[in-house]
PDB file of N, CA, C and O in Angstrom:
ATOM      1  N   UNK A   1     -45.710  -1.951 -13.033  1.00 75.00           N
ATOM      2  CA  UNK A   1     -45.435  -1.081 -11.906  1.00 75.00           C
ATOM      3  C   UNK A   1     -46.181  -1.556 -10.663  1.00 75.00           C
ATOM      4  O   UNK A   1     -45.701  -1.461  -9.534  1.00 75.00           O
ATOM      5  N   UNK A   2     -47.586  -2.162 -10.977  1.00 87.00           N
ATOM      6  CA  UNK A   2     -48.028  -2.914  -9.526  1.00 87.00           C
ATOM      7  C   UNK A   2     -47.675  -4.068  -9.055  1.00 87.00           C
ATOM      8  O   UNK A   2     -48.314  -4.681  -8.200  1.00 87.00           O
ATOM      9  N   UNK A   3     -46.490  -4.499  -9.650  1.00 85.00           N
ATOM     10  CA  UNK A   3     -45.870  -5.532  -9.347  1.00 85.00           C
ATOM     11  C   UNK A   3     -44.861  -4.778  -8.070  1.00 85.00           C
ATOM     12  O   UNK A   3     -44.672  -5.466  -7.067  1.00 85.00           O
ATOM     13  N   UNK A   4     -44.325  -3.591  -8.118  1.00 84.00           N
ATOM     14  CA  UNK A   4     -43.316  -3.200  -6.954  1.00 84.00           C
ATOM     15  C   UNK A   4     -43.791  -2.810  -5.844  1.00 84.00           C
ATOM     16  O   UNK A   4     -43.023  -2.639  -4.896  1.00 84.00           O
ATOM     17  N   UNK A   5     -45.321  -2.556  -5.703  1.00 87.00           N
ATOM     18  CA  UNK A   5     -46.109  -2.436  -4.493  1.00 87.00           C
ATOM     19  C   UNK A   5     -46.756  -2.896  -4.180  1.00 87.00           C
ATOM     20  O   UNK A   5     -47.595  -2.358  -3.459  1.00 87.00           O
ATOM     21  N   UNK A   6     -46.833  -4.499  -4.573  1.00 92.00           N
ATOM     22  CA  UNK A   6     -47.300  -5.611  -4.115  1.00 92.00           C
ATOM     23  C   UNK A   6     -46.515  -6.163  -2.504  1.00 92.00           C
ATOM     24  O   UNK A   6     -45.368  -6.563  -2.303  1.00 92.00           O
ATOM     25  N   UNK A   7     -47.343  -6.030  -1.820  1.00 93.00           N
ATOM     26  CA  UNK A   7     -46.944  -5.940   0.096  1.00 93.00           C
ATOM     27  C   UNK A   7     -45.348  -7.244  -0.143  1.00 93.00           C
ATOM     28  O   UNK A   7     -44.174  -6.930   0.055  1.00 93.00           O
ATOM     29  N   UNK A   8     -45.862  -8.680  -0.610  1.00 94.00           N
ATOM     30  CA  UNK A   8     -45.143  -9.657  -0.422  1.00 94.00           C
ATOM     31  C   UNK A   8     -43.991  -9.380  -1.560  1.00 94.00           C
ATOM     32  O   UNK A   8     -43.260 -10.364  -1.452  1.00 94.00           O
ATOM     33  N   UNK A   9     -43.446  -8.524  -2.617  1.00 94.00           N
ATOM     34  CA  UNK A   9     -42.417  -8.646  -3.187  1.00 94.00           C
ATOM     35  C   UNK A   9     -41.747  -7.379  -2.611  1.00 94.00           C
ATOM     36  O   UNK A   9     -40.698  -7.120  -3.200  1.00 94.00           O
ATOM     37  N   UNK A  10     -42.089  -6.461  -1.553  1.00 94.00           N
ATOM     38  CA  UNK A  10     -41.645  -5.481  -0.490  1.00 94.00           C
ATOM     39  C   UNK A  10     -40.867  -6.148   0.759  1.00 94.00           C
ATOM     40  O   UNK A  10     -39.804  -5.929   1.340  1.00 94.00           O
ATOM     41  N   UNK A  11     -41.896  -7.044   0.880  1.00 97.00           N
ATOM     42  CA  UNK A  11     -41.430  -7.661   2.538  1.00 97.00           C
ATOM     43  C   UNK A  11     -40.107  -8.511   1.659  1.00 97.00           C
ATOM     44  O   UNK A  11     -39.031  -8.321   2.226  1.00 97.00           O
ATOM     45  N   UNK A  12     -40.022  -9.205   0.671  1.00 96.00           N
ATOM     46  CA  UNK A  12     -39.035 -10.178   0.445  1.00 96.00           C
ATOM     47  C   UNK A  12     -37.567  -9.504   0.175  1.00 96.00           C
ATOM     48  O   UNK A  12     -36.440  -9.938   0.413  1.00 96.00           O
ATOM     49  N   UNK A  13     -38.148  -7.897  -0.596  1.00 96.00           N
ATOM     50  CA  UNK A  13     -36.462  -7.223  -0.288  1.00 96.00           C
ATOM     51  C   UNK A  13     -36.391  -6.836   0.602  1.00 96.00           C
ATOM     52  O   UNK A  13     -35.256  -6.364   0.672  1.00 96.00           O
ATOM     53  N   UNK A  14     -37.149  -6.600   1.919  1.00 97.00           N
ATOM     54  CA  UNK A  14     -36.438  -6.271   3.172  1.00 97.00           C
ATOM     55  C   UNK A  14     -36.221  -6.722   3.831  1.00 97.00           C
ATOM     56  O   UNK A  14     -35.582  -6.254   4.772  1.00 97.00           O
ATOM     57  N   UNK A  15     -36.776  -8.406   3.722  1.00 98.00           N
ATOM     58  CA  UNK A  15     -36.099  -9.659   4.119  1.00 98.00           C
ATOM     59  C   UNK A  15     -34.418  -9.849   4.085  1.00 98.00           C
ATOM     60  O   UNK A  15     -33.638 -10.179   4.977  1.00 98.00           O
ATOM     61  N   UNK A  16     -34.106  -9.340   2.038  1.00 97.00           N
ATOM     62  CA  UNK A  16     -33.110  -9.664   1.764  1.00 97.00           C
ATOM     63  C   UNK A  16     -32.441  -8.798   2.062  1.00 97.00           C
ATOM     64  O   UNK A  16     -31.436  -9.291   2.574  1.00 97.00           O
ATOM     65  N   UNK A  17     -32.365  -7.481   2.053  1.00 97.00           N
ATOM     66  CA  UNK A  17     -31.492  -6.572   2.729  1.00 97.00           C
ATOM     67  C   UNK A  17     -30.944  -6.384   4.046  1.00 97.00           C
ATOM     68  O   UNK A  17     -29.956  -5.757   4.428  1.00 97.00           O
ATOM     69  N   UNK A  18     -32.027  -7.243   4.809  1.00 97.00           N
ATOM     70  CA  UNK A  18     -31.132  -7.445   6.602  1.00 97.00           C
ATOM     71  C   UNK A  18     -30.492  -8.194   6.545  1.00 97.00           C
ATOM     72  O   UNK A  18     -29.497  -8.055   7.256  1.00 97.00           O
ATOM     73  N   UNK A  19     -30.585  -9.629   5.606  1.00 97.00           N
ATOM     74  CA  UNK A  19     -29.912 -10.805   5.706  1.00 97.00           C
ATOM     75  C   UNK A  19     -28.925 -10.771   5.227  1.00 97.00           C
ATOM     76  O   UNK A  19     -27.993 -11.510   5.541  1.00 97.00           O
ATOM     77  N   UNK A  20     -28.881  -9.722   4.165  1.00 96.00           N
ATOM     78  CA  UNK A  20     -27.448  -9.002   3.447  1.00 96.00           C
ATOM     79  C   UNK A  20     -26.641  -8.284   4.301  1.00 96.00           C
ATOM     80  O   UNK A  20     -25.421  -8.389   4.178  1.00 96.00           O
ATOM     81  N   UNK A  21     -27.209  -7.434   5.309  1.00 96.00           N
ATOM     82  CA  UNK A  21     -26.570  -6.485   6.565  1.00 96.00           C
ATOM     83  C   UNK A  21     -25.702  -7.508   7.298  1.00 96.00           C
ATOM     84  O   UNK A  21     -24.569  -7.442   7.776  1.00 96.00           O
ATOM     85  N   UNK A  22     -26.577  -8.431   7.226  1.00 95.00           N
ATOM     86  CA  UNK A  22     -26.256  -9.419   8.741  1.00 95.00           C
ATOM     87  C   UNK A  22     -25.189  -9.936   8.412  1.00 95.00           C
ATOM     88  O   UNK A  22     -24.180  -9.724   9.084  1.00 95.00           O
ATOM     89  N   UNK A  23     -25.159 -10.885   7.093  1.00 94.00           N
ATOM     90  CA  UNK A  23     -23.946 -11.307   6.508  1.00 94.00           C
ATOM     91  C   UNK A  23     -22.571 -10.381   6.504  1.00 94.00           C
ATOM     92  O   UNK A  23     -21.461 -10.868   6.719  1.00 94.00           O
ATOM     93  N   UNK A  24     -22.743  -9.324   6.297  1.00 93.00           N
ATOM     94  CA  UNK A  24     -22.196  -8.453   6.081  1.00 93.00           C
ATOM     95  C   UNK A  24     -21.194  -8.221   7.561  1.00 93.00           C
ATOM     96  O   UNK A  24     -20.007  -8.374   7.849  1.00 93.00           O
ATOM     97  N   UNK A  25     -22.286  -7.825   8.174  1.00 92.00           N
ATOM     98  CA  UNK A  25     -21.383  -7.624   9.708  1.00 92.00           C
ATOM     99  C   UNK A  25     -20.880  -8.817  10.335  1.00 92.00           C
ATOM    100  O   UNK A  25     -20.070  -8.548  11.222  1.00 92.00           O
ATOM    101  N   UNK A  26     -21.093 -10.055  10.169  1.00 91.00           N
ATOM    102  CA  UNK A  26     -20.744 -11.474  10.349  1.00 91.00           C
ATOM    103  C   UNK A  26     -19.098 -11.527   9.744  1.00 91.00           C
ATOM    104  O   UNK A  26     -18.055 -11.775  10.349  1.00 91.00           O
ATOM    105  N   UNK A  27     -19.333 -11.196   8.340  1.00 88.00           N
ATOM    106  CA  UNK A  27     -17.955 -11.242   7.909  1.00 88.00           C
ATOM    107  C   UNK A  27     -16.655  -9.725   8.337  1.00 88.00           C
ATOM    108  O   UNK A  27     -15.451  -9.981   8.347  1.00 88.00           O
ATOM    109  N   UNK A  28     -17.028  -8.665   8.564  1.00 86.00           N
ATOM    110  CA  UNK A  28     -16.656  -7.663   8.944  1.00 86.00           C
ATOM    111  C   UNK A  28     -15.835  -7.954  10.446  1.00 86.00           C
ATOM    112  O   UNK A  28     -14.731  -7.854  10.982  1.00 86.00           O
ATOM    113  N   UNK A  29     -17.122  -8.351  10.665  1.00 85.00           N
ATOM    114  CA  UNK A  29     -16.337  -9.077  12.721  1.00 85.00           C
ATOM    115  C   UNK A  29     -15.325  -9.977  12.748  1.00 85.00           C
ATOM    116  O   UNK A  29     -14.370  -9.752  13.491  1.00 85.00           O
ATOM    117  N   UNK A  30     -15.363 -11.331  11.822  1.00 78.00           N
ATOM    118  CA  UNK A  30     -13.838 -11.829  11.808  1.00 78.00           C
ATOM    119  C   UNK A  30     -12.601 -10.712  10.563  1.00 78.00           C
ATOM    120  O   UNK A  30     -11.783 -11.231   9.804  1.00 78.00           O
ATOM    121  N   UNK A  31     -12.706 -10.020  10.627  1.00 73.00           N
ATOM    122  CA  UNK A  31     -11.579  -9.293   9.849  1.00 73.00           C
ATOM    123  C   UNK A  31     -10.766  -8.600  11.239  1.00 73.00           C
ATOM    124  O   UNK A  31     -11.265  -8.249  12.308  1.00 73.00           O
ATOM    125  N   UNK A  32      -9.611  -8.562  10.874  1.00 68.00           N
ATOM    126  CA  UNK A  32      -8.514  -8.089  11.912  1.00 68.00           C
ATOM    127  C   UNK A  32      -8.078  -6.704  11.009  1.00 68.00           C
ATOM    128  O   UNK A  32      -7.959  -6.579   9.790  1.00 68.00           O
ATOM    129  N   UNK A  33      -7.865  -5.593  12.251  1.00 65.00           N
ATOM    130  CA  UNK A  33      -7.594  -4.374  11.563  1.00 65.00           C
ATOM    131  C   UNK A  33      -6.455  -4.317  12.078  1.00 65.00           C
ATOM    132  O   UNK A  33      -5.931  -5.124  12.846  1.00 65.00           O
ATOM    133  N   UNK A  34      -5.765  -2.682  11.369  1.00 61.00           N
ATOM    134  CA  UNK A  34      -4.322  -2.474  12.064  1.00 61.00           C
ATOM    135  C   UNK A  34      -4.614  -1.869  13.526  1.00 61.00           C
ATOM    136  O   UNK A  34      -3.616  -1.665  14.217  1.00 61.00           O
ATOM    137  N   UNK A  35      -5.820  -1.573  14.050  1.00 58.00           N
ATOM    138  CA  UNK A  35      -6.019  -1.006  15.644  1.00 58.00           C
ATOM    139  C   UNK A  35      -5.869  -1.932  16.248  1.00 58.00           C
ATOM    140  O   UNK A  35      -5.791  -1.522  17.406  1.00 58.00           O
ATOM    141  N   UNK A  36      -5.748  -3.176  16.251  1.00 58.00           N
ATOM    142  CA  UNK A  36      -5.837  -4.532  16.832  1.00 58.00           C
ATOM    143  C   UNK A  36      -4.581  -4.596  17.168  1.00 58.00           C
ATOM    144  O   UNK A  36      -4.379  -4.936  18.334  1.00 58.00           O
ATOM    145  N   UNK A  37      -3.525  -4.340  16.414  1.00 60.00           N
ATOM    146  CA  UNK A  37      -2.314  -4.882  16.426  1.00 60.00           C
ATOM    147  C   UNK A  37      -1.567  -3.435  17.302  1.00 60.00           C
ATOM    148  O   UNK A  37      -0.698  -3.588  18.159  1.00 60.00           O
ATOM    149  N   UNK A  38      -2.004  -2.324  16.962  1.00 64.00           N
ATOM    150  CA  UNK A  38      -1.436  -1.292  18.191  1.00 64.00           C
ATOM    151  C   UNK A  38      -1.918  -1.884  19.189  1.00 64.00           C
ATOM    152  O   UNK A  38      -1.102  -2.437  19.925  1.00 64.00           O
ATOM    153  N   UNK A  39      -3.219  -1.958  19.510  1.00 69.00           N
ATOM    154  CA  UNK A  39      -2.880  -2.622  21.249  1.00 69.00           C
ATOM    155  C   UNK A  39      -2.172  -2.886  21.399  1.00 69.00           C
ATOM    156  O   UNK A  39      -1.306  -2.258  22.008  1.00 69.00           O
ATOM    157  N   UNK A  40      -2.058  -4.109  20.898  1.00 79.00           N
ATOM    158  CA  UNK A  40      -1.369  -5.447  21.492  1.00 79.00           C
ATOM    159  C   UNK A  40       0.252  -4.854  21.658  1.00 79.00           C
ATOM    160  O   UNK A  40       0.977  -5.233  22.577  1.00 79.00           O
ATOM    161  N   UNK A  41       0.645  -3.960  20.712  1.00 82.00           N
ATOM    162  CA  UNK A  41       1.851  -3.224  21.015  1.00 82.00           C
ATOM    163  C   UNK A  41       1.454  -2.113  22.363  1.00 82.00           C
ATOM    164  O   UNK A  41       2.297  -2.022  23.255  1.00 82.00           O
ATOM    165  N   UNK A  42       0.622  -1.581  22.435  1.00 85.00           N
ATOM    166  CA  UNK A  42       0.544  -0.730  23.256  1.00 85.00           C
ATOM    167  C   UNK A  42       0.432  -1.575  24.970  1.00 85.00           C
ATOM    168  O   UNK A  42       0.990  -1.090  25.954  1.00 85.00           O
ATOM    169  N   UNK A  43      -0.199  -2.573  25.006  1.00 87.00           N
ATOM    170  CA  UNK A  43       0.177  -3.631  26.272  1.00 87.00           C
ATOM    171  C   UNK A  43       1.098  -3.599  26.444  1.00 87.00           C
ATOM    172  O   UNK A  43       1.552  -3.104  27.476  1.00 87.00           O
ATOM    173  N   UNK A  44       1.966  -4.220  25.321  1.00 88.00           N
ATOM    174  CA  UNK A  44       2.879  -5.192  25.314  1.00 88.00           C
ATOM    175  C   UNK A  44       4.432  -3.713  26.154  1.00 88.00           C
ATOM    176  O   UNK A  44       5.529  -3.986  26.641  1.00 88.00           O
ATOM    177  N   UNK A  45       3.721  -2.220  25.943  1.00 90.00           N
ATOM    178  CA  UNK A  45       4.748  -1.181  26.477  1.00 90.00           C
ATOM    179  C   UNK A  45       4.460  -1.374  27.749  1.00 90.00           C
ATOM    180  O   UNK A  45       5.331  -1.832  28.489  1.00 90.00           O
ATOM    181  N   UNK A  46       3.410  -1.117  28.152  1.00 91.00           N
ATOM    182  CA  UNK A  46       2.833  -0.551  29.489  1.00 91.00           C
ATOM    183  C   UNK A  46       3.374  -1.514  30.701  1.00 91.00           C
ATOM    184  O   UNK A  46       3.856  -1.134  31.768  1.00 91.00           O
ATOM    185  N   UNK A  47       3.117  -3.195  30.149  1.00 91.00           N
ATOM    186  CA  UNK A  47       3.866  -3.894  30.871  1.00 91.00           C
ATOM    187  C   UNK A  47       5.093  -3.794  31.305  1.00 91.00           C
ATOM    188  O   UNK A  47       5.558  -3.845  32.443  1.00 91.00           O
ATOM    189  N   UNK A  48       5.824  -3.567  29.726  1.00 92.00           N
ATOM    190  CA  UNK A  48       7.464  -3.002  30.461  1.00 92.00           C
ATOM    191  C   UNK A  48       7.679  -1.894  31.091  1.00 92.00           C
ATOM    192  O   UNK A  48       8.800  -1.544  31.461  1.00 92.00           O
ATOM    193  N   UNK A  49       6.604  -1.225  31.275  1.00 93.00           N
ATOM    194  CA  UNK A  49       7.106   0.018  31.727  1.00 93.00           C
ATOM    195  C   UNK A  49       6.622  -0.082  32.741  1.00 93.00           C
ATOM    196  O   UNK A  49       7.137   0.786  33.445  1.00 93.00           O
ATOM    197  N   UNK A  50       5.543  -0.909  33.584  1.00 93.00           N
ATOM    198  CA  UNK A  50       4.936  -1.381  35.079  1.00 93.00           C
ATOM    199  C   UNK A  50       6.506  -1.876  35.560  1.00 93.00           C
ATOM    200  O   UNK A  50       7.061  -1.289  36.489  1.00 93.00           O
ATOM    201  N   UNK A  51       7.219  -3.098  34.786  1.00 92.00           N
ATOM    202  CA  UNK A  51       8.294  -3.921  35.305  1.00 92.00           C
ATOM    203  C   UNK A  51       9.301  -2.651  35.437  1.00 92.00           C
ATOM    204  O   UNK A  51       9.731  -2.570  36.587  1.00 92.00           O
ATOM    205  N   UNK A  52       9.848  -1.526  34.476  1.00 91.00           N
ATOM    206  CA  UNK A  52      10.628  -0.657  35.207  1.00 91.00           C
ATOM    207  C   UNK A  52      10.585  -0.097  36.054  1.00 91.00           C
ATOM    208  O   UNK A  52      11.473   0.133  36.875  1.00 91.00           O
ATOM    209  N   UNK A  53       9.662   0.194  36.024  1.00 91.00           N
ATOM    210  CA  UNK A  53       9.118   1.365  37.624  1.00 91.00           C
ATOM    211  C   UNK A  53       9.479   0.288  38.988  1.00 91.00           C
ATOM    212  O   UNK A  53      10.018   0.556  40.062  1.00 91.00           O
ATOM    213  N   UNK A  54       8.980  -0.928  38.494  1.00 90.00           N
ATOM    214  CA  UNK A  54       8.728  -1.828  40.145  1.00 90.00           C
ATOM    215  C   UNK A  54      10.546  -1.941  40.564  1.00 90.00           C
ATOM    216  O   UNK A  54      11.165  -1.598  41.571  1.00 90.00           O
ATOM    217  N   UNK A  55      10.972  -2.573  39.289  1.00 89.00           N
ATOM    218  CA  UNK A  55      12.705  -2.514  39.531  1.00 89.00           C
ATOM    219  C   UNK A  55      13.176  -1.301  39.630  1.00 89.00           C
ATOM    220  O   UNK A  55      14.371  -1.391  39.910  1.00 89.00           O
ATOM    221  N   UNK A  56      12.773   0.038  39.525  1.00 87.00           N
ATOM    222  CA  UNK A  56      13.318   0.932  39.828  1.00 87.00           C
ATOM    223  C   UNK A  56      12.966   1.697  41.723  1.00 87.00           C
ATOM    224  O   UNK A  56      13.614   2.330  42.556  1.00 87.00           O
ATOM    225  N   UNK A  57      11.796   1.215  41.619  1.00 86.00           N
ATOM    226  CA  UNK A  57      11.316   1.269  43.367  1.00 86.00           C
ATOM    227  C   UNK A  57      11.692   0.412  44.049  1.00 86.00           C
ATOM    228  O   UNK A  57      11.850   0.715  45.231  1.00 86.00           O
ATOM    229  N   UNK A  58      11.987  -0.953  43.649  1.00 85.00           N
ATOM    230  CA  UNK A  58      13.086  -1.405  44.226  1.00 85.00           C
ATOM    231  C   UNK A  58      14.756  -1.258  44.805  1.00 85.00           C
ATOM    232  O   UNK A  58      15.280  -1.678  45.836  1.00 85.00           O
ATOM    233  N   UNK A  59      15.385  -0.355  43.477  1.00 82.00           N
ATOM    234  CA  UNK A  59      16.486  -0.183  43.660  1.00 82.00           C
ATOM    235  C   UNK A  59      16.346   1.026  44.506  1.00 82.00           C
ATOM    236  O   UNK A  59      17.346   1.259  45.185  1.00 82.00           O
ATOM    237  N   UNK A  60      15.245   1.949  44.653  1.00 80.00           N
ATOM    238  CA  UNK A  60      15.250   2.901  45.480  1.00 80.00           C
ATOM    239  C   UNK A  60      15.219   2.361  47.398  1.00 80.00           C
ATOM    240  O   UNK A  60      15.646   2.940  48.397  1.00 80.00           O
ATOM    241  N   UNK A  61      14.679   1.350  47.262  1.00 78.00           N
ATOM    242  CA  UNK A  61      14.544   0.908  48.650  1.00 78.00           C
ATOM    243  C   UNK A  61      15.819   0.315  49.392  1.00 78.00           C
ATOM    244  O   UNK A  61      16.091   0.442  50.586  1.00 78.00           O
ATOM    245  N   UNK A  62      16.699  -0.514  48.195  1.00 68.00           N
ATOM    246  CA  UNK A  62      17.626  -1.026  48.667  1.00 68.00           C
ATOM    247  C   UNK A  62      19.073  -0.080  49.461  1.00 68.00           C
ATOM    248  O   UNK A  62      20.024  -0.697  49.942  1.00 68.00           O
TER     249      UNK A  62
END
């Protein structure tokens, strides 16, 4: 049992547990979710719907 409150076999699992975090969020960050891909749909509206309005304030002017 005084082997688990020995200072240096403490510091070495909390060494290993950040380096485990870290890894962790390293690999987490290149993963692509499905919120990623609504944007890119949700741009991909807004644009067309900037281009209707402008062609439609256009046809109002003409």
């Amino acid at each position: 049992m005084e082997l688990l409150t020995n200072p240096w076999v403490i510091s070495i699992i909390v060494v290993g547990i950040i380096v485990g975090n870290i890894a962790a969020l390293k690999y987490t960050a290149k993963m692509k979710f499905g919120q990623m891909e609504k944007k890119d749909q949700l741009d991909r509206l807004n644009e067309l719907d900037k281009a209707r309005r402008a062609e439609e304030e256009n046809e109002k002017r003409d």
